[in-house]
Short mmCIF file of C-alpha atoms in Angstrom, two decimals:
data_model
loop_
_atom_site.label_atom_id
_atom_site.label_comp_id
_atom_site.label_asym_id
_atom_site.label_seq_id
_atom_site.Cartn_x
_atom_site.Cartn_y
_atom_site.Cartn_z
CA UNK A 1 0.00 0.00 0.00
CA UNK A 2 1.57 3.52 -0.72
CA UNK A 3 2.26 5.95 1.99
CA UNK A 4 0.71 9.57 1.79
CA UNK A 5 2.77 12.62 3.81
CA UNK A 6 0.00 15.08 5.42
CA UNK A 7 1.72 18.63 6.26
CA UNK A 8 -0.11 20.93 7.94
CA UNK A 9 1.36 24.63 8.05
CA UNK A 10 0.09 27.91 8.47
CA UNK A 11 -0.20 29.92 4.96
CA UNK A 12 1.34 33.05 4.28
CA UNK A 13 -0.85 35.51 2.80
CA UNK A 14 0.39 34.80 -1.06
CA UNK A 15 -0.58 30.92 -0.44
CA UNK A 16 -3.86 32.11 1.05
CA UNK A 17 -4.55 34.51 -2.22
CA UNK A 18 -3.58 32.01 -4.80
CA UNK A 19 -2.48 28.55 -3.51
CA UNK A 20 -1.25 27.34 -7.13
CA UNK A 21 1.11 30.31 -7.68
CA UNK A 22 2.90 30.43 -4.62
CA UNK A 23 3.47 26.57 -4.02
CA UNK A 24 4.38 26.38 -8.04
CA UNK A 25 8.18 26.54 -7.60
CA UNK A 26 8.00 24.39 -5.00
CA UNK A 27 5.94 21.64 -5.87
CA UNK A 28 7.59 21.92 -9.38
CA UNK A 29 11.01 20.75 -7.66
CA UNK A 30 8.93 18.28 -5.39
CA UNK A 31 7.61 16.30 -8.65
CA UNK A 32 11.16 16.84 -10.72
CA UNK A 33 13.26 14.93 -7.74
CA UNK A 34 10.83 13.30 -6.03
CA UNK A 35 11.14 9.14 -7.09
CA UNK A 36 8.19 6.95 -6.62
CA UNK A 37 5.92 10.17 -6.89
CA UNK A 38 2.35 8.97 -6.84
CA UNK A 39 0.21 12.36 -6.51
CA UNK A 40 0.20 15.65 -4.81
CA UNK A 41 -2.38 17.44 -3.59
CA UNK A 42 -2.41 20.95 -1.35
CA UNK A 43 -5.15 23.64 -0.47
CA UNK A 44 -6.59 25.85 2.35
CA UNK A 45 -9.01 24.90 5.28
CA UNK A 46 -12.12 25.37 4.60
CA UNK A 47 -13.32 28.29 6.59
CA UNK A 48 -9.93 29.18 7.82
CA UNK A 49 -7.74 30.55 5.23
CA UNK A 50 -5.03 30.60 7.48
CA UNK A 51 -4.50 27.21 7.26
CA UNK A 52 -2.49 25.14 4.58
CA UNK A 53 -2.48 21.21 3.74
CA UNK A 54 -0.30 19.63 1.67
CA UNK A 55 -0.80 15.97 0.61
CA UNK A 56 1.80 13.67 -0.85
CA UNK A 57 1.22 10.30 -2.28
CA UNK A 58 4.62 7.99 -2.32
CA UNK A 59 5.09 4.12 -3.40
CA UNK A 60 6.32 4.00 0.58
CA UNK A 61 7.98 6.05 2.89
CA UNK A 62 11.52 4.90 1.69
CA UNK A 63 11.40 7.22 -1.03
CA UNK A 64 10.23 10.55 0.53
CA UNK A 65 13.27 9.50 2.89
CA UNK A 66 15.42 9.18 -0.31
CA UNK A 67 14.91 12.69 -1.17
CA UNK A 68 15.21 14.04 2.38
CA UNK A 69 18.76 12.65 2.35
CA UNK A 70 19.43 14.28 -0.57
CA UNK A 71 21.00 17.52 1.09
CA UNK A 72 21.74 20.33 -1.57
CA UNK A 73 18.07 19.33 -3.45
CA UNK A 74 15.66 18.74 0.21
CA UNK A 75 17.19 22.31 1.21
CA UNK A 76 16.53 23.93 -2.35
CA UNK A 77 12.60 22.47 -2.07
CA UNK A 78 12.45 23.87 1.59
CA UNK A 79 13.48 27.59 0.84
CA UNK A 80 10.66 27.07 -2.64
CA UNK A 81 8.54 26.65 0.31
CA UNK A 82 9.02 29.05 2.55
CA UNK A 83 6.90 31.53 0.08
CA UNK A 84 3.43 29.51 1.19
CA UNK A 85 4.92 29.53 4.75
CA UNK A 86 3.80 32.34 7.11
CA UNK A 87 6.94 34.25 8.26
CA UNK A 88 8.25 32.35 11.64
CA UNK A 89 6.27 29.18 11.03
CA UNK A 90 7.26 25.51 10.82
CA UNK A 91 5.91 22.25 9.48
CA UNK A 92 3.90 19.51 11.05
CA UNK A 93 4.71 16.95 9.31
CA UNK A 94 3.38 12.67 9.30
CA UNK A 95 3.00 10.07 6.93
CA UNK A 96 -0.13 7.12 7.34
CA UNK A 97 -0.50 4.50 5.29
CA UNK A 98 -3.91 4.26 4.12
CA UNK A 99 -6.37 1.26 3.90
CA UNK A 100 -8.30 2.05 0.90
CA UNK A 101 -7.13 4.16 -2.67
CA UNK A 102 -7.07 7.89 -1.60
CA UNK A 103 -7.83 8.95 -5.40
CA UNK A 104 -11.41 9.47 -4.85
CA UNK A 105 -11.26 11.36 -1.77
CA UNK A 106 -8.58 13.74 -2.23
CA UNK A 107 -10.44 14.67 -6.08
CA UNK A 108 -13.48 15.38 -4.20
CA UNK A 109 -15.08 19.05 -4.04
CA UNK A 110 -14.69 18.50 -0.16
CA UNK A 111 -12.30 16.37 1.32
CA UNK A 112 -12.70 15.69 5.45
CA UNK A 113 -10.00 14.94 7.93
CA UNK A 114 -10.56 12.98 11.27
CA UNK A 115 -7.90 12.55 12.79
CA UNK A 116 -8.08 10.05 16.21
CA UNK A 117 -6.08 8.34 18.48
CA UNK A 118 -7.05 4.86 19.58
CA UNK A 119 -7.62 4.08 22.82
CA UNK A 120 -5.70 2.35 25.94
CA UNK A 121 -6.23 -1.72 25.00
CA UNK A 122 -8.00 -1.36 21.71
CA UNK A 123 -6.29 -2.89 18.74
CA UNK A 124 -6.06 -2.07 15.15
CA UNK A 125 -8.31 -4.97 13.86
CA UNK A 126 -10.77 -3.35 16.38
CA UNK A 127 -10.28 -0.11 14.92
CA UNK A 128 -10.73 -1.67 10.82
CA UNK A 129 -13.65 -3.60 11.93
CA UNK A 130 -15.56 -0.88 13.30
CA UNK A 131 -14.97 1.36 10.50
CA UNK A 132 -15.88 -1.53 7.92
CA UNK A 133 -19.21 -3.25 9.62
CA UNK A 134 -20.27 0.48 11.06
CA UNK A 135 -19.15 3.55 9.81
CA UNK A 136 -18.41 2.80 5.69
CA UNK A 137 -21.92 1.10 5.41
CA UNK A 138 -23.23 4.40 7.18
CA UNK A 139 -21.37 6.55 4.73
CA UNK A 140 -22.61 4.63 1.42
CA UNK A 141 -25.92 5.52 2.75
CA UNK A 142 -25.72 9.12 3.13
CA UNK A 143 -26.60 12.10 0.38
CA UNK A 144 -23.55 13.87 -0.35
CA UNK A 145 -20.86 11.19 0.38
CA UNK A 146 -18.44 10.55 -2.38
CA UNK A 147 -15.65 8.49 -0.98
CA UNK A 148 -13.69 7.18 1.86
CA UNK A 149 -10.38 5.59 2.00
CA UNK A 150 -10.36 3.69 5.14
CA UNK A 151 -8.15 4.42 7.82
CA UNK A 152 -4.76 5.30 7.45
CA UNK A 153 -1.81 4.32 10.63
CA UNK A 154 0.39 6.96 11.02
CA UNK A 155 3.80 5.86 10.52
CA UNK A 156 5.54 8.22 13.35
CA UNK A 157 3.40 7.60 16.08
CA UNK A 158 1.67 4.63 17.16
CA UNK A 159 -1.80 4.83 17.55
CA UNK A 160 -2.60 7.93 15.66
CA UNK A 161 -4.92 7.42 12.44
CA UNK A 162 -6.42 9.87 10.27
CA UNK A 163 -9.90 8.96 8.68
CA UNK A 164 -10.35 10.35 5.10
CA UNK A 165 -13.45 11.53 3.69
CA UNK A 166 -14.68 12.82 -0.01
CA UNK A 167 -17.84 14.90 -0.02
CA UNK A 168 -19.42 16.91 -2.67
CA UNK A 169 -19.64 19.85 -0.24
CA UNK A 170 -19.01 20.88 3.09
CA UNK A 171 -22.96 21.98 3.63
CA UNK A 172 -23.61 18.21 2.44
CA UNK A 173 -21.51 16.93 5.55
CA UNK A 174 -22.78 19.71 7.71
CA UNK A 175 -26.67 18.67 6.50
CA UNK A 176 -25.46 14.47 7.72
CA UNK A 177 -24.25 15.76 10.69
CA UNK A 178 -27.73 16.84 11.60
CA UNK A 179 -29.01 13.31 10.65
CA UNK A 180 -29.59 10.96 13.82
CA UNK A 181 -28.91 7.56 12.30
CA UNK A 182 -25.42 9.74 10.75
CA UNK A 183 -24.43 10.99 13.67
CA UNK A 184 -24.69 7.99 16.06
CA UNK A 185 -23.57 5.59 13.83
CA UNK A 186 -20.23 7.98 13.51
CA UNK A 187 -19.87 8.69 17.23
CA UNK A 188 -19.61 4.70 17.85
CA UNK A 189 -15.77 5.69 16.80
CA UNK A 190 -15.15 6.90 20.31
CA UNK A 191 -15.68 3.13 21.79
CA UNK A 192 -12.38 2.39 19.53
CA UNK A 193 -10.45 5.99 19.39
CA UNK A 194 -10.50 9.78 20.89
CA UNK A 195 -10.88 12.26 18.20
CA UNK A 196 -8.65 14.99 17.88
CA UNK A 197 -9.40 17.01 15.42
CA UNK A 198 -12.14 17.18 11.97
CA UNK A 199 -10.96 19.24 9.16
CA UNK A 200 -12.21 19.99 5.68
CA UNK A 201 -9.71 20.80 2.81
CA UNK A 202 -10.24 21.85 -0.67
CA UNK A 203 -7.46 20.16 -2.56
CA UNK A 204 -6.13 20.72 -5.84
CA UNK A 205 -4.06 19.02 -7.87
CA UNK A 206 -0.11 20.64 -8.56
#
């Protein structure tokens, strides 16, 4: 399965007012050096412009490691950039491997972030199963959904996973939310994991 890198940083104000232009130079070096370069995907939160996601597919992790070694080019991608990087800012940076094909989700109009950590003595088959006999079933059935992609482990840190989620908007997750059947069929994820955080991204393709 490949191995996506999720960056979160916090946009300068030329990434906010045109995403594509400022990360351009940047992502440009990213796909020229870059071996076993699936896909790359960036954009702003929704609702908080502030906020910047960038979304890197890889065959594994082995090869975004490859190019981190590679001094003289990693350090020549990292000043490109600085321009989407608010002055004084750094990079929070993981990589999950992913159940399911991201494709789907990340070409969606609105794609959702959960991101959870499971809890004390619950496993990862625990974790799949819910998310398989539960939560997918509930998605299939609800207006607006377009895609999931399972759940992805975070590579970094044990524990950590980061649910994935295609919609056609973000008013046709905010109008499931409001749904009964939607809503308690997603909060059976805290019997498995403790959320930390839902986000919704408009990506775009570099």
């Amino acid at each position: 399965m490949p191995d996506f890198e999720y960056l979160i940083f916090t946009a300068s104000e030329a990434y906010s007012a045109d995403p594509a232009k400022t990360s351009k130079p940047a992502l440009d070096l990213l796909q020229k050096h870059g071996k076993g370069l699936l896909s790359v995907h960036h954009g702003l939160q929704v609702g908080d412009s502030s906020k910047g996601y960038l979304l890197v597919g890889w065959q594994n992790i082995e090869n975004h490691k490859e190019l981190m070694a590679d001094k003289d080019t990693y350090d020549e991608l990292l000043a490109a950039l600085k321009a989407s990087l608010a002055p004084n800012t750094g990079l929070d940076l993981k990589h999950y491997t992913f159940e399911g094909k991201l494709e789907d989700v990340i070409s969606a109009p609105d794609t959702e972030f959960a991101s959870f950590q499971l809890q004390e003595g619950m496993t990862h088959e625990e974790a799949l199963k819910l998310y398989n006999n539960i939560l997918l079933p509930r998605f299939k059935k609800t207006k607006g959904w377009v895609a999931s992609s399972g759940i992805g482990q975070c590579i970094e840190e044990k524990g950590l996973y980061l649910l994935a989620l295609g919609w056609e908007s973000k008013e046709a997750y905010d109008a499931a939310t409001k749904e009964k059947e939607y809503s308690d069929d997603v909060r059976s994820l805290g019997s498995v994991g403790k959320l930390n955080s839902i986000v919704h991204v408009k990506l775009n393709k570099a």
